[in-house]
Amino acid sequence: MDLEKFFDRVNHDVLMARVARWVDDRQVLRLIRRNLQAGIMEGGVATARTEGTPQGGPLSPLLSNILLTDLDRELERRGHRFCRYADDCNVYVHSRRAGERVLASMTRFLEQRLRLRVNREKSAVDRPWKRSFLGYTVCNRKRNVRLKVAAKPVKRLKANVKAVFRRGRGCSLRRTIAELAPKLRGWLNYFRHAGVKRVFEELDGWIRRHLRKLLWRQWKRPRRRAVMLMRLGLGEERAWRSATNGRGPWWNAGASHMNQALPKKRFDRLQLVSLMDHHHRLKYLA
């Protein structure tokens, strides 16, 4: 279940009524109300805010949890198992029919009691392994349920990494790897709880192949490619045969001659962050 433009459509009166249950100080309540009604600057013109909470500040997440506590209590009262983070919530039931009934009733509750709007395009009834929550999903196994990274975060990471590769076409490999490091570490730290490791292995191989492709393009001419392959340990005959094969950069980046010349241990010496190795270290420290 997903709420449509939650932080933009919070009703001020409904929210303040919930805050007043926890806060007795009128000056604090007045300060919170002023924060909610602070104007929005658009094109140099200030407009009054009639609904929603200011995004980016530390107060908005706290206020959202106060407002949605009513949703938590309602789900608990009905005996449902659920997990909620901010405006994203998953409710777990035994059948599709029960899920459709719960979705309809909770939609009415949110729209009538809290005056929020449910995003019907993103909200659905389905199996847990066909849905994602906070970037995670689960593998389809009855006795050994494990978390895994959903498809969308992997796609976003690849898009971010590809942007680094485009900028790295005229740069040294070490500089490109240094730019990748914080992105890969941050992404892996978030998904450290994933138990399915295949995605990390596949991403590691995909990243190394792209780096090999960068080098192949930088070497440009067959003679230069043959010389560099020989410097990296290939025999003369094989180096010349590989350099003049007429194939494209992506094919050569995945071919055996580039894998032998630039194995994983060479990238480790260049301090490329291995998602698989970093995941093992995080699990060991945990």
Coordinates of N, CA and C in Angstrom, one line a residue, residues 15-101:
L15 N -3.6 16.5 11.1 CA -2.3 16.3 11.7 C -2.1 17.0 13.1
M16 N -2.6 18.2 13.2 CA -2.4 18.9 14.5 C -3.3 18.3 15.6
A17 N -4.4 17.8 15.2 CA -5.3 17.1 16.2 C -4.5 15.9 16.8
R18 N -3.8 15.2 15.9 CA -3.0 14.0 16.4 C -1.8 14.5 17.2
V19 N -1.1 15.5 16.8 CA 0.0 16.0 17.6 C -0.4 16.5 18.9
A20 N -1.6 17.1 19.0 CA -2.1 17.6 20.3 C -2.4 16.5 21.3
R21 N -2.5 15.3 20.8 CA -2.7 14.2 21.8 C -1.4 13.9 22.6
W22 N -0.3 14.3 22.0 CA 1.0 14.0 22.6 C 1.7 15.2 23.2
V23 N 1.3 16.4 22.7 CA 2.0 17.7 23.2 C 0.9 18.6 23.8
D24 N 1.2 19.0 25.1 CA 0.3 19.8 25.8 C 0.7 21.3 25.7
D25 N 1.9 21.6 25.3 CA 2.4 23.0 25.3 C 1.8 23.7 24.1
R26 N 1.1 24.8 24.3 CA 0.4 25.5 23.3 C 1.5 26.2 22.4
Q27 N 2.5 26.7 23.0 CA 3.6 27.4 22.2 C 4.2 26.4 21.2
V28 N 4.5 25.2 21.6 CA 5.1 24.2 20.7 C 4.1 23.9 19.6
L29 N 2.8 23.8 20.0 CA 1.8 23.5 18.9 C 1.7 24.6 17.9
R30 N 1.8 25.8 18.4 CA 1.8 27.0 17.6 C 3.0 27.1 16.6
L31 N 4.1 26.7 17.2 CA 5.4 26.7 16.4 C 5.3 25.6 15.3
I32 N 4.7 24.4 15.6 CA 4.6 23.4 14.6 C 3.6 23.8 13.5
R33 N 2.5 24.5 13.9 CA 1.6 25.0 12.9 C 2.2 26.0 12.0
R34 N 3.0 26.9 12.5 CA 3.7 27.9 11.7 C 4.6 27.2 10.7
N35 N 5.3 26.2 11.2 CA 6.2 25.5 10.3 C 5.5 24.8 9.2
L36 N 4.3 24.3 9.5 CA 3.5 23.6 8.4 C 3.0 24.6 7.4
Q37 N 2.7 25.8 7.9 CA 2.1 26.8 7.0 C 3.1 27.8 6.4
A38 N 4.4 27.5 6.6 CA 5.5 28.3 6.0 C 5.3 28.3 4.4
G39 N 5.5 29.5 3.9 CA 5.3 29.7 2.4 C 6.3 28.9 1.6
I40 N 5.9 28.7 0.3 CA 6.7 28.0 -0.7 C 7.2 29.1 -1.7
M41 N 8.5 29.1 -2.0 CA 9.1 30.1 -2.9 C 9.2 29.4 -4.3
E42 N 8.4 29.9 -5.2 CA 8.4 29.4 -6.6 C 8.6 30.5 -7.6
G43 N 9.7 30.5 -8.3 CA 10.0 31.6 -9.3 C 10.1 33.0 -8.6
G44 N 10.6 33.0 -7.4 CA 10.7 34.3 -6.7 C 9.5 34.8 -6.1
V45 N 8.4 34.0 -6.1 CA 7.1 34.4 -5.5 C 6.7 33.5 -4.4
A46 N 6.4 34.0 -3.2 CA 6.1 33.2 -2.1 C 4.6 32.9 -2.1
T47 N 4.2 31.6 -1.9 CA 2.8 31.2 -1.9 C 2.5 30.5 -0.6
A48 N 1.3 30.7 0.0 CA 1.0 30.1 1.3 C 0.8 28.6 1.1
R49 N 1.1 27.9 2.1 CA 0.9 26.4 2.1 C -0.3 26.1 2.9
T50 N -1.3 25.4 2.2 CA -2.5 25.0 2.8 C -2.6 23.6 3.2
E51 N -1.7 22.8 2.7 CA -1.6 21.3 3.0 C -0.2 20.8 2.8
G52 N 0.1 19.7 3.4 CA 1.4 19.1 3.2 C 2.4 19.6 4.3
T53 N 3.6 18.9 4.3 CA 4.6 19.2 5.3 C 5.9 19.6 4.5
P54 N 6.7 20.5 5.0 CA 8.0 20.9 4.4 C 8.9 19.7 4.3
Q55 N 9.4 19.4 3.1 CA 10.2 18.2 2.9 C 11.7 18.6 3.1
G56 N 12.5 17.7 3.6 CA 13.9 17.9 3.7 C 14.3 18.2 5.2
G57 N 13.4 18.6 6.0 CA 13.7 18.9 7.4 C 13.5 17.7 8.3
P58 N 14.0 17.7 9.5 CA 13.9 16.6 10.4 C 12.5 16.4 11.0
L59 N 11.7 17.5 10.9 CA 10.3 17.4 11.6 C 9.3 16.6 10.8
S60 N 9.4 16.7 9.4 CA 8.4 16.0 8.6 C 8.3 14.5 8.8
P61 N 9.4 13.7 8.9 CA 9.3 12.3 9.2 C 8.6 12.0 10.5
L62 N 8.9 12.8 11.5 CA 8.3 12.6 12.8 C 6.8 12.9 12.8
L63 N 6.4 14.0 12.1 CA 5.0 14.3 12.0 C 4.3 13.2 11.2
S64 N 4.9 12.7 10.2 CA 4.2 11.6 9.4 C 4.0 10.4 10.3
N65 N 5.0 10.0 11.1 CA 4.8 8.9 12.0 C 3.7 9.1 13.0
I66 N 3.6 10.3 13.5 CA 2.5 10.7 14.5 C 1.1 10.5 13.8
L67 N 1.0 11.0 12.5 CA -0.2 10.9 11.8 C -0.6 9.5 11.5
L68 N 0.4 8.7 11.1 CA 0.1 7.3 10.6 C 0.1 6.3 11.8
T69 N 0.3 6.8 13.0 CA 0.1 5.9 14.2 C -1.3 5.4 14.2
D70 N -2.3 6.2 13.8 CA -3.7 5.7 13.7 C -3.8 4.5 12.8
L71 N -3.1 4.5 11.7 CA -3.1 3.4 10.8 C -2.5 2.1 11.4
D72 N -1.4 2.3 12.2 CA -0.8 1.2 12.9 C -1.7 0.6 13.9
R73 N -2.4 1.5 14.7 CA -3.3 1.0 15.7 C -4.5 0.3 15.1
E74 N -5.0 0.7 14.0 CA -6.1 0.1 13.3 C -5.7 -1.3 12.8
L75 N -4.5 -1.4 12.2 CA -4.1 -2.7 11.7 C -3.9 -3.7 12.9
E76 N -3.3 -3.1 14.0 CA -3.1 -4.0 15.2 C -4.5 -4.4 15.8
R77 N -5.4 -3.5 15.8 CA -6.8 -3.8 16.3 C -7.4 -5.0 15.5
R78 N -7.2 -5.0 14.2 CA -7.7 -6.0 13.4 C -6.9 -7.3 13.4
G79 N -5.8 -7.3 14.0 CA -4.9 -8.5 14.1 C -4.1 -8.8 12.9
H80 N -3.8 -7.8 12.1 CA -3.0 -8.0 10.9 C -1.5 -8.0 11.2
R81 N -0.8 -8.7 10.4 CA 0.7 -8.6 10.4 C 1.0 -7.6 9.3
F82 N 1.9 -6.6 9.7 CA 2.2 -5.6 8.7 C 3.6 -5.0 9.0
C83 N 4.1 -4.3 8.1 CA 5.4 -3.6 8.2 C 5.2 -2.2 7.5
R84 N 5.5 -1.1 8.2 CA 5.3 0.2 7.7 C 6.6 1.0 7.9
Y85 N 7.0 1.8 6.9 CA 8.0 2.8 7.0 C 7.6 4.0 6.3
A86 N 7.4 5.1 7.1 CA 6.8 6.4 6.5 C 5.5 6.1 5.8
D87 N 5.4 6.4 4.5 CA 4.1 6.3 3.9 C 4.0 5.0 3.1
D88 N 4.9 4.1 3.2 CA 4.9 2.8 2.5 C 4.6 1.7 3.5
C89 N 3.6 0.8 3.2 CA 3.1 -0.2 4.2 C 2.8 -1.5 3.4
N90 N 3.2 -2.6 4.0 CA 2.8 -3.9 3.5 C 2.0 -4.6 4.6
V91 N 0.9 -5.2 4.2 CA 0.1 -6.0 5.1 C 0.0 -7.4 4.6
Y92 N 0.3 -8.4 5.5 CA 0.4 -9.8 5.1 C -0.8 -10.6 5.6
V93 N -1.5 -11.2 4.7 CA -2.7 -12.0 4.9 C -2.5 -13.4 4.3
H94 N -3.5 -14.2 4.5 CA -3.4 -15.6 4.0 C -3.9 -15.9 2.6
S95 N -4.7 -15.0 2.0 CA -5.3 -15.3 0.7 C -5.4 -14.0 -0.1
R96 N -5.6 -14.1 -1.4 CA -5.8 -12.9 -2.2 C -7.2 -12.3 -1.9
R97 N -8.2 -13.1 -1.6 CA -9.5 -12.5 -1.3 C -9.4 -11.7 0.0
A98 N -8.7 -12.2 1.0 CA -8.5 -11.4 2.2 C -7.7 -10.1 2.0
G99 N -6.7 -10.2 1.1 CA -5.9 -9.1 0.8 C -6.7 -8.0 0.1
E100 N -7.6 -8.4 -0.8 CA -8.4 -7.4 -1.5 C -9.4 -6.7 -0.6
R101 N -9.9 -7.5 0.4 CA -10.8 -7.0 1.4 C -10.1 -6.0 2.3

